CSV table of N, CA and C in Angstrom, one decimal:
chain,number,residue,atom,x,y,z
W,1,PRO,N,1.8,-2.6,11.7
W,1,PRO,CA,2.1,-1.3,11.8
W,1,PRO,C,2.9,-0.8,10.4
W,2,ALA,N,3.6,-1.7,9.7
W,2,ALA,CA,4.1,-1.1,8.4
W,2,ALA,C,3.3,-0.8,7.2
W,3,ALA,N,2.1,-2.0,7.3
W,3,ALA,CA,1.3,-1.8,6.0
W,3,ALA,C,0.3,-0.5,6.2
W,4,PRO,N,-0.2,-0.1,7.5
W,4,PRO,CA,-0.9,1.0,7.2
W,4,PRO,C,0.0,2.4,6.9
W,5,ARG,N,1.3,2.4,7.3
W,5,ARG,CA,2.2,3.6,6.8
W,5,ARG,C,2.4,3.3,5.3
W,6,MET,N,2.6,2.4,4.7
W,6,MET,CA,2.9,2.2,3.4
W,6,MET,C,1.5,2.5,2.5
W,7,LEU,N,0.3,2.3,2.9
W,7,LEU,CA,-0.9,2.3,2.3
W,7,LEU,C,-1.6,3.4,2.6
W,8,GLY,N,-1.3,4.1,3.6
W,8,GLY,CA,-1.9,5.3,4.0
W,8,GLY,C,-1.3,6.6,3.5
W,9,PRO,N,-1.7,7.7,4.0
W,9,PRO,CA,-1.4,9.1,3.7
W,9,PRO,C,0.2,9.3,3.5
W,10,GLU,N,0.8,8.5,4.5
W,10,GLU,CA,2.4,8.8,4.6
W,10,GLU,C,2.8,8.2,3.4
W,11,GLY,N,2.3,7.2,2.8
W,11,GLY,CA,3.1,6.6,1.6
W,11,GLY,C,4.4,6.1,1.8
W,12,TRP,N,4.8,5.4,2.9
W,12,TRP,CA,6.0,5.3,3.5
W,12,TRP,C,6.7,4.0,2.5
W,13,VAL,N,8.0,4.4,2.2
W,13,VAL,CA,8.7,3.4,1.1
W,13,VAL,C,9.8,3.0,2.1
W,14,PRO,N,10.0,1.7,2.6
W,14,PRO,CA,10.8,1.4,3.7
W,14,PRO,C,12.3,1.3,2.9
W,15,THR,N,13.5,1.5,3.4
W,15,THR,CA,14.7,0.9,3.0
W,15,THR,C,14.7,-0.5,3.1
W,16,ALA,N,16.0,-1.1,2.6
W,16,ALA,CA,16.0,-2.4,2.6
W,16,ALA,C,16.1,-3.0,4.1
W,17,ALA,N,16.8,-2.1,5.0
W,17,ALA,CA,17.0,-2.5,6.3
W,17,ALA,C,15.8,-2.4,7.2
W,18,GLU,N,14.9,-1.4,6.7
W,18,GLU,CA,13.6,-1.2,7.3
W,18,GLU,C,12.7,-2.3,7.2
W,19,ALA,N,12.7,-2.9,5.8
W,19,ALA,CA,11.9,-4.0,5.3
W,19,ALA,C,12.4,-5.3,5.9
W,20,LYS,N,13.6,-5.5,6.3
W,20,LYS,CA,14.0,-6.6,7.1
W,20,LYS,C,13.3,-6.6,8.4
W,21,VAL,N,13.6,-5.4,9.1
W,21,VAL,CA,12.9,-5.3,10.6
W,21,VAL,C,11.4,-5.5,10.2
W,22,ALA,N,10.8,-5.2,9.3
W,22,ALA,CA,9.3,-5.3,9.2
W,22,ALA,C,8.8,-6.5,8.8
W,23,GLY,N,9.8,-7.4,8.4
W,23,GLY,CA,9.6,-8.9,8.1
W,23,GLY,C,9.2,-8.9,6.7
W,24,PHE,N,9.4,-8.0,5.9
W,24,PHE,CA,9.1,-8.2,4.2
W,24,PHE,C,10.2,-8.8,3.7
W,25,VAL,N,11.5,-8.9,4.2
W,25,VAL,CA,12.3,-9.6,3.3
W,25,VAL,C,13.2,-10.3,4.6
W,26,HIS,N,14.0,-11.3,4.0
W,26,HIS,CA,14.7,-12.2,4.7
W,26,HIS,C,16.2,-11.8,5.0
W,27,GLU,N,16.7,-11.2,3.9
W,27,GLU,CA,18.1,-11.0,3.9
W,27,GLU,C,18.2,-9.5,3.4
W,28,VAL,N,19.2,-8.9,3.6
W,28,VAL,CA,19.7,-7.6,3.1
W,28,VAL,C,21.1,-7.8,2.7
W,29,VAL,N,21.3,-7.5,1.3
W,29,VAL,CA,22.9,-7.7,0.8
W,29,VAL,C,23.2,-6.6,0.0
W,30,PRO,N,24.4,-6.2,0.1
W,30,PRO,CA,24.8,-5.1,-0.8
W,30,PRO,C,24.7,-5.3,-2.2
W,31,HIS,N,24.3,-4.2,-3.0
W,31,HIS,CA,23.9,-4.5,-4.3
W,31,HIS,C,25.1,-5.2,-5.0
W,32,GLU,N,26.3,-5.0,-4.9
W,32,GLU,CA,27.3,-5.5,-5.9
W,32,GLU,C,27.5,-7.0,-5.1
W,33,GLU,N,27.0,-7.7,-4.1
W,33,GLU,CA,27.2,-9.0,-3.7
W,33,GLU,C,25.8,-9.6,-4.2
W,34,HIS,N,24.9,-9.0,-4.7
W,34,HIS,CA,23.7,-9.8,-4.7
W,34,HIS,C,23.5,-11.0,-5.7
W,35,LEU,N,24.2,-10.8,-6.7
W,35,LEU,CA,24.1,-12.1,-7.5
W,35,LEU,C,24.9,-13.2,-7.0
W,36,ALA,N,26.0,-13.1,-6.3
W,36,ALA,CA,26.7,-14.1,-5.8
W,36,ALA,C,26.2,-14.5,-4.7
W,37,PHE,N,25.3,-13.9,-3.7
W,37,PHE,CA,24.5,-14.4,-2.8
W,37,PHE,C,23.2,-15.2,-3.4
W,38,VAL,N,22.7,-14.7,-4.2
W,38,VAL,CA,21.6,-15.4,-4.9
W,38,VAL,C,22.0,-16.8,-5.3
W,39,GLN,N,23.1,-16.8,-6.0
W,39,GLN,CA,23.8,-18.1,-6.5
W,39,GLN,C,24.1,-19.1,-5.5
W,40,LYS,N,24.9,-18.6,-4.5
W,40,LYS,CA,25.2,-19.6,-3.4
W,40,LYS,C,23.9,-20.1,-2.6
W,41,THR,N,22.9,-19.3,-2.5
W,41,THR,CA,21.7,-19.7,-1.8
W,41,THR,C,20.9,-20.6,-2.5
W,42,ALA,N,21.1,-20.5,-3.8
W,42,ALA,CA,20.2,-21.4,-4.8
W,42,ALA,C,21.0,-22.9,-4.8
W,43,GLU,N,22.2,-22.7,-4.7
W,43,GLU,CA,23.1,-24.0,-4.9
W,43,GLU,C,22.9,-24.8,-3.5
W,44,GLU,N,22.9,-24.0,-2.4
W,44,GLU,CA,22.7,-24.6,-1.1
W,44,GLU,C,21.2,-25.4,-1.0
W,45,TRP,N,20.4,-24.6,-1.6
W,45,TRP,CA,19.0,-25.0,-1.5
W,45,TRP,C,19.0,-26.6,-2.2
W,46,ILE,N,19.6,-26.4,-3.4
W,46,ILE,CA,19.7,-27.7,-4.4
W,46,ILE,C,20.4,-28.7,-3.8
W,47,ALA,N,21.4,-28.4,-3.1
W,47,ALA,CA,22.2,-29.6,-2.5
W,47,ALA,C,21.4,-30.0,-1.3
W,48,SER,N,20.8,-29.2,-0.5
W,48,SER,CA,20.2,-29.8,0.7
W,48,SER,C,18.7,-30.4,0.2
W,49,GLY,N,18.2,-30.3,-1.0
W,49,GLY,CA,16.9,-30.7,-1.2
W,49,GLY,C,15.7,-29.9,-1.0
W,50,ARG,N,16.1,-28.7,-0.5
W,50,ARG,CA,15.1,-27.9,0.0
W,50,ARG,C,14.1,-27.3,-1.3
W,51,SER,N,12.9,-27.4,-0.9
W,51,SER,CA,11.9,-26.8,-2.0
W,51,SER,C,11.7,-25.3,-1.8
W,52,ARG,N,11.3,-24.7,-2.9
W,52,ARG,CA,11.0,-23.0,-2.9
W,52,ARG,C,10.0,-23.0,-1.7
W,53,THR,N,9.9,-22.0,-1.0
W,53,THR,CA,8.9,-21.7,0.1
W,53,THR,C,8.6,-20.0,0.0
W,54,VAL,N,7.3,-19.9,0.3
W,54,VAL,CA,7.0,-18.4,0.3
W,54,VAL,C,7.5,-17.7,1.6
W,55,CYS,N,7.4,-18.5,2.6
W,55,CYS,CA,7.6,-18.0,4.0
W,55,CYS,C,8.4,-18.9,4.8
W,56,ARG,N,8.7,-18.7,5.8
W,56,ARG,CA,9.5,-19.5,6.8
W,56,ARG,C,8.7,-20.2,7.9
W,57,PHE,N,7.3,-20.0,7.7
W,57,PHE,CA,6.4,-20.7,8.7
W,57,PHE,C,6.4,-22.2,8.4
W,58,PRO,N,6.4,-22.9,9.5
W,58,PRO,CA,6.0,-24.4,9.4
W,58,PRO,C,5.0,-24.7,8.3
W,59,ARG,N,5.0,-25.7,7.6
W,59,ARG,CA,4.2,-26.2,6.7
W,59,ARG,C,2.8,-26.4,7.2
W,60,ASP,N,1.7,-25.9,6.9
W,60,ASP,CA,0.4,-26.2,7.7
W,60,ASP,C,-0.6,-26.3,6.6
W,61,GLU,N,-1.0,-27.4,6.1
W,61,GLU,CA,-1.9,-27.5,5.2
W,61,GLU,C,-3.4,-26.8,5.3
W,62,ALA,N,-3.7,-26.8,6.4
W,62,ALA,CA,-4.9,-25.9,6.6
W,62,ALA,C,-4.9,-24.6,6.2
W,63,LEU,N,-3.7,-24.0,6.7
W,63,LEU,CA,-3.3,-22.7,6.4
W,63,LEU,C,-3.2,-22.4,4.8
W,64,LEU,N,-2.7,-23.3,4.4
W,64,LEU,CA,-2.4,-23.3,2.8
W,64,LEU,C,-3.7,-23.4,2.1
W,65,ASP,N,-4.6,-24.1,2.5
W,65,ASP,CA,-5.8,-24.4,1.9
W,65,ASP,C,-6.6,-22.9,2.0
W,66,GLU,N,-6.5,-22.4,3.3
W,66,GLU,CA,-7.1,-20.9,3.5
W,66,GLU,C,-6.6,-19.9,2.5
W,67,LEU,N,-5.1,-19.9,2.4
W,67,LEU,CA,-4.6,-19.0,1.6
W,67,LEU,C,-4.9,-19.1,0.0
W,68,ARG,N,-4.8,-20.7,-0.3
W,68,ARG,CA,-5.5,-20.6,-1.6
W,68,ARG,C,-6.8,-20.2,-1.8
W,69,ALA,N,-7.6,-20.7,-0.9
W,69,ALA,CA,-9.1,-20.2,-1.2
W,69,ALA,C,-9.3,-18.5,-1.2
W,70,THR,N,-8.6,-17.8,-0.5
W,70,THR,CA,-8.5,-16.4,-0.3
W,70,THR,C,-7.8,-15.8,-1.6
W,71,ASN,N,-6.8,-16.6,-2.0
W,71,ASN,CA,-6.2,-16.1,-3.3
W,71,ASN,C,-7.1,-16.1,-4.3
W,72,ALA,N,-8.0,-17.3,-4.4
W,72,ALA,CA,-8.9,-17.5,-5.7
W,72,ALA,C,-10.0,-16.4,-5.5
W,73,LYS,N,-10.6,-16.3,-4.3
W,73,LYS,CA,-11.7,-15.2,-4.2
W,73,LYS,C,-11.1,-13.8,-4.6
W,74,GLU,N,-9.9,-13.4,-4.0
W,74,GLU,CA,-9.5,-12.2,-4.4
W,74,GLU,C,-9.1,-12.0,-5.8
W,75,SER,N,-8.6,-13.0,-6.5
W,75,SER,CA,-8.4,-13.0,-7.9
W,75,SER,C,-9.7,-12.7,-8.8
W,76,VAL,N,-10.6,-13.4,-8.4
W,76,VAL,CA,-12.1,-13.2,-9.1
W,76,VAL,C,-12.6,-11.5,-8.7
W,77,GLU,N,-12.4,-11.2,-7.3
W,77,GLU,CA,-12.8,-9.8,-7.2
W,77,GLU,C,-12.0,-8.8,-8.0
W,78,LEU,N,-10.7,-9.0,-8.1
W,78,LEU,CA,-9.8,-8.1,-8.8
W,78,LEU,C,-10.1,-8.0,-10.3
W,79,ALA,N,-10.2,-9.3,-10.9
W,79,ALA,CA,-10.5,-9.5,-12.3
W,79,ALA,C,-11.9,-8.7,-12.4
W,80,THR,N,-13.0,-8.9,-11.7
W,80,THR,CA,-14.5,-8.3,-11.9
W,80,THR,C,-14.2,-6.6,-11.8
W,81,ALA,N,-13.5,-6.3,-10.9
W,81,ALA,CA,-13.3,-4.7,-10.7
W,81,ALA,C,-12.5,-4.3,-11.9
W,82,PHE,N,-11.3,-4.9,-12.5
W,82,PHE,CA,-10.9,-4.4,-13.6
W,82,PHE,C,-11.7,-4.5,-14.9
W,83,LEU,N,-12.6,-5.4,-14.9
W,83,LEU,CA,-13.2,-5.3,-16.1
W,83,LEU,C,-14.7,-4.9,-16.0
W,84,GLY,N,-15.1,-4.2,-14.8
W,84,GLY,CA,-16.2,-3.8,-14.6
W,84,GLY,C,-16.4,-2.4,-15.2
W,85,GLU,N,-17.7,-2.1,-15.4
W,85,GLU,CA,-18.0,-0.8,-16.3
W,85,GLU,C,-17.5,0.4,-15.8
W,86,LYS,N,-17.5,0.6,-14.5
W,86,LYS,CA,-17.1,1.7,-13.7
W,86,LYS,C,-15.6,1.9,-13.9
W,87,PHE,N,-14.6,0.8,-13.6
W,87,PHE,CA,-13.2,1.1,-13.8
W,87,PHE,C,-13.0,1.3,-15.4
W,88,LEU,N,-13.6,0.5,-16.4
W,88,LEU,CA,-13.4,1.0,-17.9
W,88,LEU,C,-13.9,2.5,-18.3
W,89,ASN,N,-14.9,2.9,-17.6
W,89,ASN,CA,-15.3,4.4,-17.7
W,89,ASN,C,-14.3,5.3,-17.2
W,90,THR,N,-13.8,5.0,-15.9
W,90,THR,CA,-12.9,6.0,-15.3
W,90,THR,C,-11.7,5.9,-16.0
W,91,GLN,N,-11.2,4.8,-16.7
W,91,GLN,CA,-10.1,4.7,-17.5
W,91,GLN,C,-10.1,5.5,-18.6
W,92,TYR,N,-11.3,5.5,-19.2
W,92,TYR,CA,-11.5,6.2,-20.5
W,92,TYR,C,-11.6,7.8,-20.2
W,93,GLU,N,-12.2,8.2,-19.1
W,93,GLU,CA,-12.3,9.6,-18.8
W,93,GLU,C,-10.8,10.0,-18.5
W,94,PHE,N,-10.0,9.2,-17.8
W,94,PHE,CA,-8.8,9.6,-17.4
W,94,PHE,C,-7.8,9.8,-18.6
W,95,ALA,N,-7.8,9.0,-19.4
W,95,ALA,CA,-7.1,8.9,-20.6
W,95,ALA,C,-7.5,10.3,-21.7
W,96,MET,N,-8.8,10.6,-21.4
W,96,MET,CA,-9.3,11.8,-22.2
W,96,MET,C,-8.6,13.1,-21.6
W,97,GLU,N,-8.6,13.1,-20.2
W,97,GLU,CA,-8.1,14.2,-19.5
W,97,GLU,C,-6.6,14.4,-19.8
W,98,LYS,N,-6.0,13.3,-20.1
W,98,LYS,CA,-4.6,13.3,-20.1
W,98,LYS,C,-4.1,13.5,-21.7
W,99,ASN,N,-5.4,13.8,-22.4
W,99,ASN,CA,-4.9,13.9,-23.9
W,99,ASN,C,-4.5,12.7,-24.8
W,100,LYS,N,-4.9,11.7,-24.3
W,100,LYS,CA,-4.6,10.3,-24.9
W,100,LYS,C,-5.6,9.6,-25.7
W,101,PRO,N,-6.1,10.0,-26.7
W,101,PRO,CA,-7.2,9.5,-27.4
W,101,PRO,C,-7.2,8.0,-27.8
W,102,LYS,N,-6.1,7.7,-28.2
W,102,LYS,CA,-5.7,6.4,-28.6
W,102,LYS,C,-6.2,5.4,-27.5
W,103,VAL,N,-5.7,5.7,-26.3
W,103,VAL,CA,-5.8,4.8,-25.1
W,103,VAL,C,-7.3,5.0,-24.9
W,104,ALA,N,-7.7,6.1,-24.8
W,104,ALA,CA,-9.2,6.3,-24.3
W,104,ALA,C,-10.3,5.6,-25.4
W,105,GLN,N,-9.8,5.6,-26.6
W,105,GLN,CA,-10.6,4.9,-27.5
W,105,GLN,C,-10.7,3.3,-27.2
W,106,LEU,N,-9.5,2.8,-26.8
W,106,LEU,CA,-9.6,1.4,-26.4
W,106,LEU,C,-10.4,1.2,-25.1
W,107,PHE,N,-10.4,2.1,-24.1
W,107,PHE,CA,-11.4,1.8,-23.1
W,107,PHE,C,-12.7,2.1,-23.4
W,108,TRP,N,-13.0,2.9,-24.6
W,108,TRP,CA,-14.4,3.2,-24.7
W,108,TRP,C,-14.7,2.0,-25.6
W,109,TYR,N,-14.0,1.2,-26.4
W,109,TYR,CA,-14.5,0.2,-27.2
W,109,TYR,C,-14.8,-1.0,-26.1
W,110,LEU,N,-13.8,-1.2,-25.2
W,110,LEU,CA,-14.1,-2.3,-24.2
W,110,LEU,C,-15.3,-1.9,-23.4
W,111,LYS,N,-15.6,-0.8,-22.9
W,111,LYS,CA,-16.8,-0.4,-22.1
W,111,LYS,C,-18.0,-0.6,-23.1
W,112,THR,N,-18.0,-0.3,-24.2
W,112,THR,CA,-19.3,-0.3,-25.2
W,112,THR,C,-19.6,-1.8,-25.3
W,113,THR,N,-18.4,-2.5,-25.8
W,113,THR,CA,-18.8,-4.0,-26.0
W,113,THR,C,-18.6,-5.0,-24.9
W,114,ARG,N,-18.6,-4.2,-23.7
W,114,ARG,CA,-18.6,-5.2,-22.4
W,114,ARG,C,-19.8,-6.2,-22.5
W,115,PRO,N,-21.1,-5.7,-22.9
W,115,PRO,CA,-22.3,-6.7,-22.6
W,115,PRO,C,-22.1,-7.9,-23.4
W,116,LEU,N,-21.2,-7.8,-24.5
W,116,LEU,CA,-21.1,-8.9,-25.3
W,116,LEU,C,-20.0,-9.8,-24.9
W,117,TRP,N,-18.9,-9.2,-25.0
W,117,TRP,CA,-17.5,-10.1,-24.3
W,117,TRP,C,-17.7,-10.5,-22.8
W,118,SER,N,-18.5,-9.8,-21.9
W,118,SER,CA,-18.6,-10.3,-20.6
W,118,SER,C,-19.4,-11.7,-20.6
W,119,LEU,N,-20.1,-11.9,-21.7
W,119,LEU,CA,-20.9,-13.3,-21.5
W,119,LEU,C,-19.7,-14.5,-21.8
W,120,LEU,N,-18.5,-14.1,-22.2
W,120,LEU,CA,-17.5,-15.2,-22.4
W,120,LEU,C,-16.7,-15.5,-21.0
W,121,LEU,N,-17.0,-14.6,-20.1
W,121,LEU,CA,-16.2,-14.6,-18.8
W,121,LEU,C,-16.7,-15.8,-18.0
């Protein structure tokens, strides 16, 4: 429910409390207490021998393997999109519209020389 609100036309930006309810964060701490909270938490983790984790789900090697494979696939797709001719050309045109000729020139060079440097990928 939260992701469509954030990514959709509403462009919802949750408050810290809303982010906790949505499951995006584990704790909400007042700004002035943040550093002390983080320090205390880190010291507790070190003392207990706890390793850093991404989430509080039980460790499931099959799930981790699936997440790693998905991450690898999406990384290639993202890099391909950012280095693709369409993206480079769109960035060139956008920079020209914004009257940023130096930035536009960079994207023009990347787009123009792409057949050469793409062989190195």
